[in-house]
Short mmCIF file of C-alpha atoms in Angstrom, two decimals:
data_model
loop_
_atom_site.label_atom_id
_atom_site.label_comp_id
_atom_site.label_asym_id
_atom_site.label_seq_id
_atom_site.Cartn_x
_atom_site.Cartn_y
_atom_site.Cartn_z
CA UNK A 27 0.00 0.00 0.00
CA UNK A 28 1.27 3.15 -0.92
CA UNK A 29 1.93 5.61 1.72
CA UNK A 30 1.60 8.76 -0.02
CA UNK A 31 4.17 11.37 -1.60
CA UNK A 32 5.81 14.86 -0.81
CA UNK A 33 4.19 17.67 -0.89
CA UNK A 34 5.84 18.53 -4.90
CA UNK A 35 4.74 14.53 -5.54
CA UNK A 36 8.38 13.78 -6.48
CA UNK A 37 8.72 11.90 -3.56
CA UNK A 38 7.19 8.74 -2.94
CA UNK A 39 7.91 7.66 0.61
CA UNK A 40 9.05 4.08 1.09
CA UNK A 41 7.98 3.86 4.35
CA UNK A 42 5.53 0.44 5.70
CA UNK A 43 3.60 2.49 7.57
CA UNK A 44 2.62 5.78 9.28
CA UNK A 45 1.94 6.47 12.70
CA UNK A 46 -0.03 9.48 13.44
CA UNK A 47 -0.33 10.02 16.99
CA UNK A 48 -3.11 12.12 19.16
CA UNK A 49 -1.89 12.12 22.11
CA UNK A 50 1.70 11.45 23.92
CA UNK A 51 0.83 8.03 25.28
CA UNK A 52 -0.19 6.86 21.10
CA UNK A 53 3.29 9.07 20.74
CA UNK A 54 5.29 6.22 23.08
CA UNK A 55 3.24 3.57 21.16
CA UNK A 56 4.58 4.90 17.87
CA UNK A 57 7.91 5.11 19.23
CA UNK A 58 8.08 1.55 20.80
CA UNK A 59 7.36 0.30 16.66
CA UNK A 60 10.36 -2.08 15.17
CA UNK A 61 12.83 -0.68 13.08
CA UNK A 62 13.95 2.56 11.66
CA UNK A 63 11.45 5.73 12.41
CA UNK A 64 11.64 9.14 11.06
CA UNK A 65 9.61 11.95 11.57
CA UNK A 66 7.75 13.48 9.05
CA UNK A 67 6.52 17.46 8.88
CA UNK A 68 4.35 19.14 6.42
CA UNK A 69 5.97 17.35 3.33
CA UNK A 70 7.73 20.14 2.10
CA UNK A 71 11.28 18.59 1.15
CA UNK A 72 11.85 17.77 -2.06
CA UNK A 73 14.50 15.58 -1.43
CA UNK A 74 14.47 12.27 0.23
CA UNK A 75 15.46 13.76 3.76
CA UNK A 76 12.48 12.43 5.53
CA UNK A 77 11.40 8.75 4.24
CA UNK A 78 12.60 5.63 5.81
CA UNK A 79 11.42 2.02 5.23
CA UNK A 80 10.10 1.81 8.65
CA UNK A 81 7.41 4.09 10.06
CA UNK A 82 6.66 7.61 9.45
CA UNK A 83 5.67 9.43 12.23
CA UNK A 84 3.37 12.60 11.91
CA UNK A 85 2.54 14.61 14.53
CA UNK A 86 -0.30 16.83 12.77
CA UNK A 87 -3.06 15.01 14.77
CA UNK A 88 -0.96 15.58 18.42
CA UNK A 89 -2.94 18.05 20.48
CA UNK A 90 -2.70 22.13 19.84
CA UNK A 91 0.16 23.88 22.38
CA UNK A 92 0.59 27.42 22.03
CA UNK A 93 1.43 28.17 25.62
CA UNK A 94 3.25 31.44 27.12
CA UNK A 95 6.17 30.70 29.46
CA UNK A 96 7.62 33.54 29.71
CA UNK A 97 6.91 37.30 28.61
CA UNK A 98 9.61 36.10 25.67
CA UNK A 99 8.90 32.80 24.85
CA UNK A 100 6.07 30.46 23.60
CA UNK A 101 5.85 27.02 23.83
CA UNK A 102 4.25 25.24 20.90
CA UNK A 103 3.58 21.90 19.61
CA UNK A 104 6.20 20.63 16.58
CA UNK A 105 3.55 19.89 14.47
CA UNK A 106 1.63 23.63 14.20
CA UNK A 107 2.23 24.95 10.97
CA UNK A 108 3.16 28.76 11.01
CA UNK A 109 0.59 30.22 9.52
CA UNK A 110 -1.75 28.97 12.15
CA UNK A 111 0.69 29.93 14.81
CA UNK A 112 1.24 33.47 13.61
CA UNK A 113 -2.06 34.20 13.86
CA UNK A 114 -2.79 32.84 17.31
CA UNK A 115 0.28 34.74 18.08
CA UNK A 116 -1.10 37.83 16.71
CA UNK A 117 -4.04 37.83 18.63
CA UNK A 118 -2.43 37.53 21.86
CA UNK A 119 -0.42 40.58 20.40
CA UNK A 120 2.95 38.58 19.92
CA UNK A 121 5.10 37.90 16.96
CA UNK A 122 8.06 36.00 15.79
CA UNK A 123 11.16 37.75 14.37
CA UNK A 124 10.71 35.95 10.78
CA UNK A 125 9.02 33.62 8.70
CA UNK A 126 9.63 31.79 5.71
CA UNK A 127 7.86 32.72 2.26
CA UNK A 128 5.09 29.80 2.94
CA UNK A 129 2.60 29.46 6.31
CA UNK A 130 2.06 26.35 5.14
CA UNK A 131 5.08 24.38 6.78
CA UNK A 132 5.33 23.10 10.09
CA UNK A 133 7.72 24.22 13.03
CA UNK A 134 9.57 21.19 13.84
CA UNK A 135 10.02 20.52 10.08
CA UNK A 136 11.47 23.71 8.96
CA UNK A 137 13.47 24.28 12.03
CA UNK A 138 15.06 20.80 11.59
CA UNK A 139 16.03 21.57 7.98
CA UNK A 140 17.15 25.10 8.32
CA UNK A 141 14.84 26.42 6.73
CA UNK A 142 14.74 29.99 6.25
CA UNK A 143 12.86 33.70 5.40
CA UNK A 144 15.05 36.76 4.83
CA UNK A 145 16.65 39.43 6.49
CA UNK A 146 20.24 40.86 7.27
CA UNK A 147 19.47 40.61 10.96
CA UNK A 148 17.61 37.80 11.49
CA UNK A 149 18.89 34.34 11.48
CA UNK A 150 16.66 31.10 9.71
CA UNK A 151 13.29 29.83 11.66
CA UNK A 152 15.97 28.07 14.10
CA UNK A 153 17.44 30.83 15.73
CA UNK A 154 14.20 31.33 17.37
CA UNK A 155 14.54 28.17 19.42
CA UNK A 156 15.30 28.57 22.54
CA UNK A 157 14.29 24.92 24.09
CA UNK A 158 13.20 21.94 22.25
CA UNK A 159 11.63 18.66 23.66
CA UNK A 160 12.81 15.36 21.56
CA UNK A 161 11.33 12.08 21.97
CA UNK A 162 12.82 8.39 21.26
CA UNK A 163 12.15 5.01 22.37
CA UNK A 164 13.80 5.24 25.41
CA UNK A 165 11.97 8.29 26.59
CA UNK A 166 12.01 12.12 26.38
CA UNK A 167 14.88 14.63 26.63
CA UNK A 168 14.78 18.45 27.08
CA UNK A 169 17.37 20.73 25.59
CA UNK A 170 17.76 24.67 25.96
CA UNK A 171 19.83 27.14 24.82
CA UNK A 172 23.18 27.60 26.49
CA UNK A 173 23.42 23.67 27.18
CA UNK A 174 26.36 22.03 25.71
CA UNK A 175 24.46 19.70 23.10
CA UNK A 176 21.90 22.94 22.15
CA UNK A 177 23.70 24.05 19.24
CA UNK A 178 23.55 20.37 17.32
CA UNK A 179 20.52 19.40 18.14
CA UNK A 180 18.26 22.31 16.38
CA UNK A 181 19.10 21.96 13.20
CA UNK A 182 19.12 17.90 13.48
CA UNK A 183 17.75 16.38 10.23
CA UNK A 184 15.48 14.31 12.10
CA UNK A 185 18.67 11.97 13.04
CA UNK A 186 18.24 12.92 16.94
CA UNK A 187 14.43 11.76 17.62
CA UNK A 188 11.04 13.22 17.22
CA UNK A 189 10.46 16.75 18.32
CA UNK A 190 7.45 16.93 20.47
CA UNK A 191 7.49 20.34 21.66
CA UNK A 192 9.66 23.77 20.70
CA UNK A 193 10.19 26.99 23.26
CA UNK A 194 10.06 29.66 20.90
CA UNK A 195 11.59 33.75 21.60
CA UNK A 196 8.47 36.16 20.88
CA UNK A 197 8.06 39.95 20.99
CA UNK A 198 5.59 42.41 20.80
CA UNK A 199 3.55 42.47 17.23
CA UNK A 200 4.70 44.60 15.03
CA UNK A 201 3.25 45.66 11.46
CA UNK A 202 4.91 45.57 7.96
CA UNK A 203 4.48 46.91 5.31
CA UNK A 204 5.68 45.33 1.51
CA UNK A 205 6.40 46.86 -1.56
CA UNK A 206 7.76 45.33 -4.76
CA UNK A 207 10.28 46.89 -7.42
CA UNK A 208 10.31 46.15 -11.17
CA UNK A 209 13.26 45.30 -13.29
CA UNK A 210 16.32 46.29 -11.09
CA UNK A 211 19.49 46.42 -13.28
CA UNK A 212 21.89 43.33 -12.21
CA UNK A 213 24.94 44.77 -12.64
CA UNK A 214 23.45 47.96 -10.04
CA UNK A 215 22.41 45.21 -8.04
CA UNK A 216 25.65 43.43 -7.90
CA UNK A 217 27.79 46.93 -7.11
CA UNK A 218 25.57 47.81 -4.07
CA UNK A 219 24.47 44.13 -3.10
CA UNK A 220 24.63 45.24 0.55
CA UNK A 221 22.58 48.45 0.16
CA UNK A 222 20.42 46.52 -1.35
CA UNK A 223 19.53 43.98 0.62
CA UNK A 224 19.49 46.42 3.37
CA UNK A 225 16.87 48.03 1.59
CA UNK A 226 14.09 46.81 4.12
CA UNK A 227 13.63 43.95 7.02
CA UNK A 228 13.21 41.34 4.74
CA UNK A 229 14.17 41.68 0.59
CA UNK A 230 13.95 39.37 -1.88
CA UNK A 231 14.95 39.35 -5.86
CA UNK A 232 13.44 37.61 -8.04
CA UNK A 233 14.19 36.48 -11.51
CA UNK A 234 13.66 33.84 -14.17
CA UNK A 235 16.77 34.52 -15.61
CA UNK A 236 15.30 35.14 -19.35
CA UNK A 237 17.04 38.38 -19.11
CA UNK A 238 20.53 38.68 -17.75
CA UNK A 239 20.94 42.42 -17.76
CA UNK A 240 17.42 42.94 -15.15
CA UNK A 241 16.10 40.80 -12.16
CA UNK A 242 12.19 40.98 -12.79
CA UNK A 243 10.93 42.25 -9.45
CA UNK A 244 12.78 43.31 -5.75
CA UNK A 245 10.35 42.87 -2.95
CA UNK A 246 10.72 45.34 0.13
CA UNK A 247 9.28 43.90 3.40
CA UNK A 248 9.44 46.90 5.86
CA UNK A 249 8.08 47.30 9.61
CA UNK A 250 6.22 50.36 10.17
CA UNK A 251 8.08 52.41 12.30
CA UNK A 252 11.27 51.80 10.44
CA UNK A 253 12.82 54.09 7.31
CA UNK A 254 11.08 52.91 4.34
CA UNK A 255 13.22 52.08 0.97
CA UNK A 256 15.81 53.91 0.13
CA UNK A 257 14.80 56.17 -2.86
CA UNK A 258 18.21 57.09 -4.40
CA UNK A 259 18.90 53.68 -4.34
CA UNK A 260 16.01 52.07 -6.09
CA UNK A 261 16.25 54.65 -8.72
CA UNK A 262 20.15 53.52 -9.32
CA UNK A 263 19.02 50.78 -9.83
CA UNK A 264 16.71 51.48 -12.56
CA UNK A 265 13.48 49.67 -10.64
CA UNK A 266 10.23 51.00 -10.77
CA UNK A 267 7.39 50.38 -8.13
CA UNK A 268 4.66 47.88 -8.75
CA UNK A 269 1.30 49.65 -9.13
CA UNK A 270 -0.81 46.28 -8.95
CA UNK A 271 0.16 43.06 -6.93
CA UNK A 272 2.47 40.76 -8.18
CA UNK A 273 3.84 36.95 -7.95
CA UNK A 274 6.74 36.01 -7.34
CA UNK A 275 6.87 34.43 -11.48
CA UNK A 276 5.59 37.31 -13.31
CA UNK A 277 2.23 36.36 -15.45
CA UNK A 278 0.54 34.52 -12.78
CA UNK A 279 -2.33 35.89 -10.75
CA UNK A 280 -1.26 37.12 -7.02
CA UNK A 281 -4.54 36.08 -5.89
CA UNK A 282 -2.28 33.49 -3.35
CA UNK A 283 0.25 36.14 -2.13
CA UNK A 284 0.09 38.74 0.73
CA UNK A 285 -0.80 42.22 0.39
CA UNK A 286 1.85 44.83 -1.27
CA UNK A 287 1.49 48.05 -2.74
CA UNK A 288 2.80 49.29 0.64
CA UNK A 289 -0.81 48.34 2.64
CA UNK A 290 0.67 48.07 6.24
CA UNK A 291 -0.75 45.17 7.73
CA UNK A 292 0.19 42.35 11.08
CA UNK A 293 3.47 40.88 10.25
CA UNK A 294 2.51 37.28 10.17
CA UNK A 295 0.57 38.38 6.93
CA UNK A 296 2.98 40.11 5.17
CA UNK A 297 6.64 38.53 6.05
CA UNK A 298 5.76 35.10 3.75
CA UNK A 299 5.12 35.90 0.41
CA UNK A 300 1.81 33.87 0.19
CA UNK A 301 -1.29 34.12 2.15
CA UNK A 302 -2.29 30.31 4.25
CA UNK A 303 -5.84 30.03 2.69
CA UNK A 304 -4.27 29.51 -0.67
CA UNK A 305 -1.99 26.71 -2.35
CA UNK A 306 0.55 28.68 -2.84
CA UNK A 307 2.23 26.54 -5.64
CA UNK A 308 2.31 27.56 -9.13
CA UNK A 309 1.69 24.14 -10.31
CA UNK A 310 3.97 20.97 -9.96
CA UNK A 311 7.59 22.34 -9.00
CA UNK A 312 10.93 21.02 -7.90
CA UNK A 313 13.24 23.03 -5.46
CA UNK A 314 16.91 23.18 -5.47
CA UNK A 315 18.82 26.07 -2.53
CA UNK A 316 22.60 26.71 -2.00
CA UNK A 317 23.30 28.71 0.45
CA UNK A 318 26.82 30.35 0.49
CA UNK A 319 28.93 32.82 3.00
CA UNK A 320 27.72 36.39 2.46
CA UNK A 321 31.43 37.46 1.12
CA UNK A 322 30.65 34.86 -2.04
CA UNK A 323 27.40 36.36 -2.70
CA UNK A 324 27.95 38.36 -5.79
CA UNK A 325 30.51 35.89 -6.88
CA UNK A 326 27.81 33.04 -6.75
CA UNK A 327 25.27 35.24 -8.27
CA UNK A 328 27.36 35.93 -11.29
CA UNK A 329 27.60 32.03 -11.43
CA UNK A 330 23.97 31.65 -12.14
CA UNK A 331 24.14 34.91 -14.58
CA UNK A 332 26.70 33.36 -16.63
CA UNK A 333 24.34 29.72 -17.22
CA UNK A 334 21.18 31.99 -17.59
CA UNK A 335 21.09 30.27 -21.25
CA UNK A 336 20.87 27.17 -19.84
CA UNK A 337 18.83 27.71 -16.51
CA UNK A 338 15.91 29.39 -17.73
CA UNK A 339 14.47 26.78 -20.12
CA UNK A 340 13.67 24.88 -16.84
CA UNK A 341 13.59 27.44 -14.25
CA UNK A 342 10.01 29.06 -12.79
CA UNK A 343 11.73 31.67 -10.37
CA UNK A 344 15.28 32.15 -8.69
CA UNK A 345 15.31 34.16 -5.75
CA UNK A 346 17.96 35.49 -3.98
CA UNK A 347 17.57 36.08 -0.21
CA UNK A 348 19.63 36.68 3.18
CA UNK A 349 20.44 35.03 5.91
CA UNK A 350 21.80 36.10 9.39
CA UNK A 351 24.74 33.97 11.10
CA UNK A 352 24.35 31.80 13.97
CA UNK A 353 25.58 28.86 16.24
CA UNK A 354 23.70 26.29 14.95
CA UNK A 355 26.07 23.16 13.93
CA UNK A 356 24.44 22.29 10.85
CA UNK A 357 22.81 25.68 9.64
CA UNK A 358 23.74 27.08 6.09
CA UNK A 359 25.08 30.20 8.07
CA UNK A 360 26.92 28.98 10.77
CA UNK A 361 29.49 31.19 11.57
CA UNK A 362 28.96 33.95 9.30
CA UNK A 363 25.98 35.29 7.11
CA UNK A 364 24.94 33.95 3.83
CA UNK A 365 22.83 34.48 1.28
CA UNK A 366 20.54 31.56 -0.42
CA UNK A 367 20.19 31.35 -4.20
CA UNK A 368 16.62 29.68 -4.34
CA UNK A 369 15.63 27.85 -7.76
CA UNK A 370 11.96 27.04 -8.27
CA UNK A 371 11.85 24.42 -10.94
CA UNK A 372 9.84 23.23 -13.65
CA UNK A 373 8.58 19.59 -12.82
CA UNK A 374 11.32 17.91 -14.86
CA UNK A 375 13.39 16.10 -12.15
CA UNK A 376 15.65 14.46 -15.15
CA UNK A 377 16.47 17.26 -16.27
CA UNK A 378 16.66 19.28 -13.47
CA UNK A 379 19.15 16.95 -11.96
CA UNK A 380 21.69 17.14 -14.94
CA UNK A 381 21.48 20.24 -14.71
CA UNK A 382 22.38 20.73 -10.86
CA UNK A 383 26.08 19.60 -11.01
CA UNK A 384 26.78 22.24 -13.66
CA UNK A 385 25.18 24.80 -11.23
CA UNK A 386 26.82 23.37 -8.69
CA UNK A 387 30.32 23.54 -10.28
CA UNK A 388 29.80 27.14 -11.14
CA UNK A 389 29.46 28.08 -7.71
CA UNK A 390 31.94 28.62 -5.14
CA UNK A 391 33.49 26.36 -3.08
CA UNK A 392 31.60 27.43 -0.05
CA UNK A 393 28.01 26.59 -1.63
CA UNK A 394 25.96 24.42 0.74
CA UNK A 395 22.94 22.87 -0.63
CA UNK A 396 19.77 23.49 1.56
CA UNK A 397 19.10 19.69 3.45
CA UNK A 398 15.38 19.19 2.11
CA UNK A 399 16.08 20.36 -1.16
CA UNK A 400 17.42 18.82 -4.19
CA UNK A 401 20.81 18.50 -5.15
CA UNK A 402 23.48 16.36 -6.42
CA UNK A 403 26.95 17.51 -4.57
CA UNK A 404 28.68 14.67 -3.30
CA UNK A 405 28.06 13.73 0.74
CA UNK A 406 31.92 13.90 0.98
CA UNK A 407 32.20 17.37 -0.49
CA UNK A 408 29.05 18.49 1.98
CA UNK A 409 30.44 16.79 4.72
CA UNK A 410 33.82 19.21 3.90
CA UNK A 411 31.73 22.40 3.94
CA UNK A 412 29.90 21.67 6.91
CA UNK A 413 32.94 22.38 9.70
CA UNK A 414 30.76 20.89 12.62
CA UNK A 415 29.36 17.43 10.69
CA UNK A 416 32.10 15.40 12.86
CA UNK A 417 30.49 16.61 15.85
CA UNK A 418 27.45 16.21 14.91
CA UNK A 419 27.66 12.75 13.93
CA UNK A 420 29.36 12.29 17.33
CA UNK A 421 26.24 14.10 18.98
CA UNK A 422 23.94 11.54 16.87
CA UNK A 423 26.04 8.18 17.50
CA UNK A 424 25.45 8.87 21.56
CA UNK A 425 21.73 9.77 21.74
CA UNK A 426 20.60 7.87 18.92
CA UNK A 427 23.23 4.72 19.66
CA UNK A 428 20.69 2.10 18.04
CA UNK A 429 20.35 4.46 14.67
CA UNK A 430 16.63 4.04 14.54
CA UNK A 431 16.08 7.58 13.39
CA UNK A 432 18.96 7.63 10.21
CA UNK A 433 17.56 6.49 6.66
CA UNK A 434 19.21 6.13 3.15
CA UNK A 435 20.05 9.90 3.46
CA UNK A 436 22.04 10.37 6.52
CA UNK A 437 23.62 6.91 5.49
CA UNK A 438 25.17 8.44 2.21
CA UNK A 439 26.21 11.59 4.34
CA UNK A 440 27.92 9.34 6.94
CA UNK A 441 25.85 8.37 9.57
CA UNK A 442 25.44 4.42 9.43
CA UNK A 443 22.56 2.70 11.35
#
């Protein structure tokens, strides 16, 4: 019996079965099952990061925890999906510092994949943990920020055990208003790439690449209360506002995405680019994202400039966003900033994935392919551009002795069951 596929459908998942517990006692059940067991989110990775040949276990049914510990810091259950979070955060007049360009996803999920919005100051959806609850067969374990094991086990592919529970940082709600910017000139772009993505709290550029000499659109996410975009700059770069809404890939409807046009509005519906209510997919896509150190930005950007020919036959939007750095063993911007060059394909995973290892040749050294996303770099070459993998597979080997939690996956990046 088939158990179902990914949320792109490019992923059929292996597994013999799926738990899906209600409660914590069905949760020990689940967890007392033979063989391997992964943990499965909202579907959203397009790679095989999350299947195993044992049993899938999805916490969506678990009961609702949105709880206030502390006047900083919510409590929630791993399987709430943001979206429905940031607005139950809104109304008690909280917010998180960022979200990623879909509500859709869930916390644990995205959190354990590094998943990420954009911003120069703020770091990926992790950074906001500041305690997370993981369960295994033998039981439950708490960790919390400033304990020695913290920093490895956020950003944990799913290799540690199941999250149950997340403490999350909060502050006061805040409004933002977004505005998006037609046809910036590349080469502008490129000579002020740090004015630029300063532009606003959150920026994104967008392109499909069919023209190497202009991006197609810039979107400006800015809170109210903050200096809005920087005039001068937007008209160096030859960009001209929007005067009606736009998507993310020019010529379809932006009936799915959050308000623009500068209509200040709660932040949880206007940091992600689409609105919850709507599928925000623009059919059946593939996703590839590397991620490299903010001082090979422009170098890596010109890399995908250079194959536009090539890219753009199969390519439905690029975007190029940033990335604060953190502590985080296995984040994309441990360390130091970076800045993720996103590829929204066209469903043609053949293709697609002869194309990758041109892309990925083209890039620097540094590149780091996002975990849930497709790619084709070899584990060994990963493994050398990830500094704290050893420790991490040392973290993995002592609280996950047995290996129940690795799959075919974490096996080719080095973690044996």
């Amino acid at each position: 019996m088939s158990i179902g596929t990914n949320w792109a459908g490019n992923v059929s998942y292996s597994a013999r079965a799926v738990a899906r517990p209600r409660s914590r006692d069905e949760l020990v059940s689940a967890l007392a099952t033979p063989g391997p067991l992964r943990p499965l989110g909202s579907r959203h990775s397009f790679s095989a990061i999350a299947d195993t040949d044992g049993t899938l276990i999805d916490l969506a049914e678990m009961p609702v925890v949105i709880d206030q510990v502390s006047p900083g810091a919510v409590r929630v259950s791993a399987g709430l999906r943001y979206g429905e979070l940031g607005a139950e955060l809104q109304r008690r007049g909280l917010a998180l510092a960022n979200l990623a360009s879909l509500p859709h996803i869930s916390v644990a999920g995205a959190v354990s994949t590094g998943t990420h919005g954009s911003g120069d100051a703020i770091g990926s959806l992790a950074t906001a943990v500041r305690a997370i609850t993981l369960a295994g067969p033998e039981g439950e374990r708490v960790l919390r920020r400033g304990d020695p094991d913290f920093p490895g086990a956020i950003v944990s592919l799913g290799a540690l055990g199941v999250i149950v529970e997340l403490e999350l940082d909060v502050e006061p709600a805040y409004d933002v208003a977004q505005t998006v910017h037609e046809g910036p000139a590349w080469d502008a772009v490129l000579a002020e790439f740090d004015r630029v993505t300063a532009l606003g709290t959150s920026v994104s550029i967008f392109s499909r690449w069919t023209d190497r000499d202009r991006a197609d659109q810039l979107w400006v996410k800015n809170r109210v209360g903050e200096p809005g975009p920087d005039r001068d700059l937007l008209a160096r770069l030859g960009a001209t506002a929007a005067t009606v809404p736009r998507h993310p890939i020019l010529g379809v409807s932006a009936e799915a995405c959050t308000p623009q046009l500068g209509e200040a509005g709660p932040w949880h519906e206007r940091l992600p680019h689409f609105r919850l209510a709507f599928t925000p997919s623009a059919g059946e896509e593939l996703q590839s994202e590397y991620l490299v150190p903010r001082r090979d930005a422009v170098r890596a950007i010109e890399a995908v400039r250079a194959l536009a020919d090539r890219i753009a036959p199969l390519l439905l939007v690029n975007e190029i966003r940033t990335v604060a750095a953190d502590d985080l063993w296995l984040s994309s911007s441990y360390g130091e900033p970076a800045v993720g060059v996103h590829f929204t394909w066209r469903r043609d995973q053949p293709a697609v994935e002869a194309l990758l290892p041109v892309i990925e040749e083209a890039l620097p050294d540094t590149a780091r392919p996002h975990w849930g996303k497709l790619a084709t770099l070899a584990p060994a070459e990963i493994r050398r551009r990830t500094p704290r993998w050893g420790d991490f597979v040392t973290l993995a080997d002592r609280m996950d002795p047995s290996g129940r939690f690795r799959n075919a996956s974490l096996e080719r990046l080095g973690l044996a069951r």
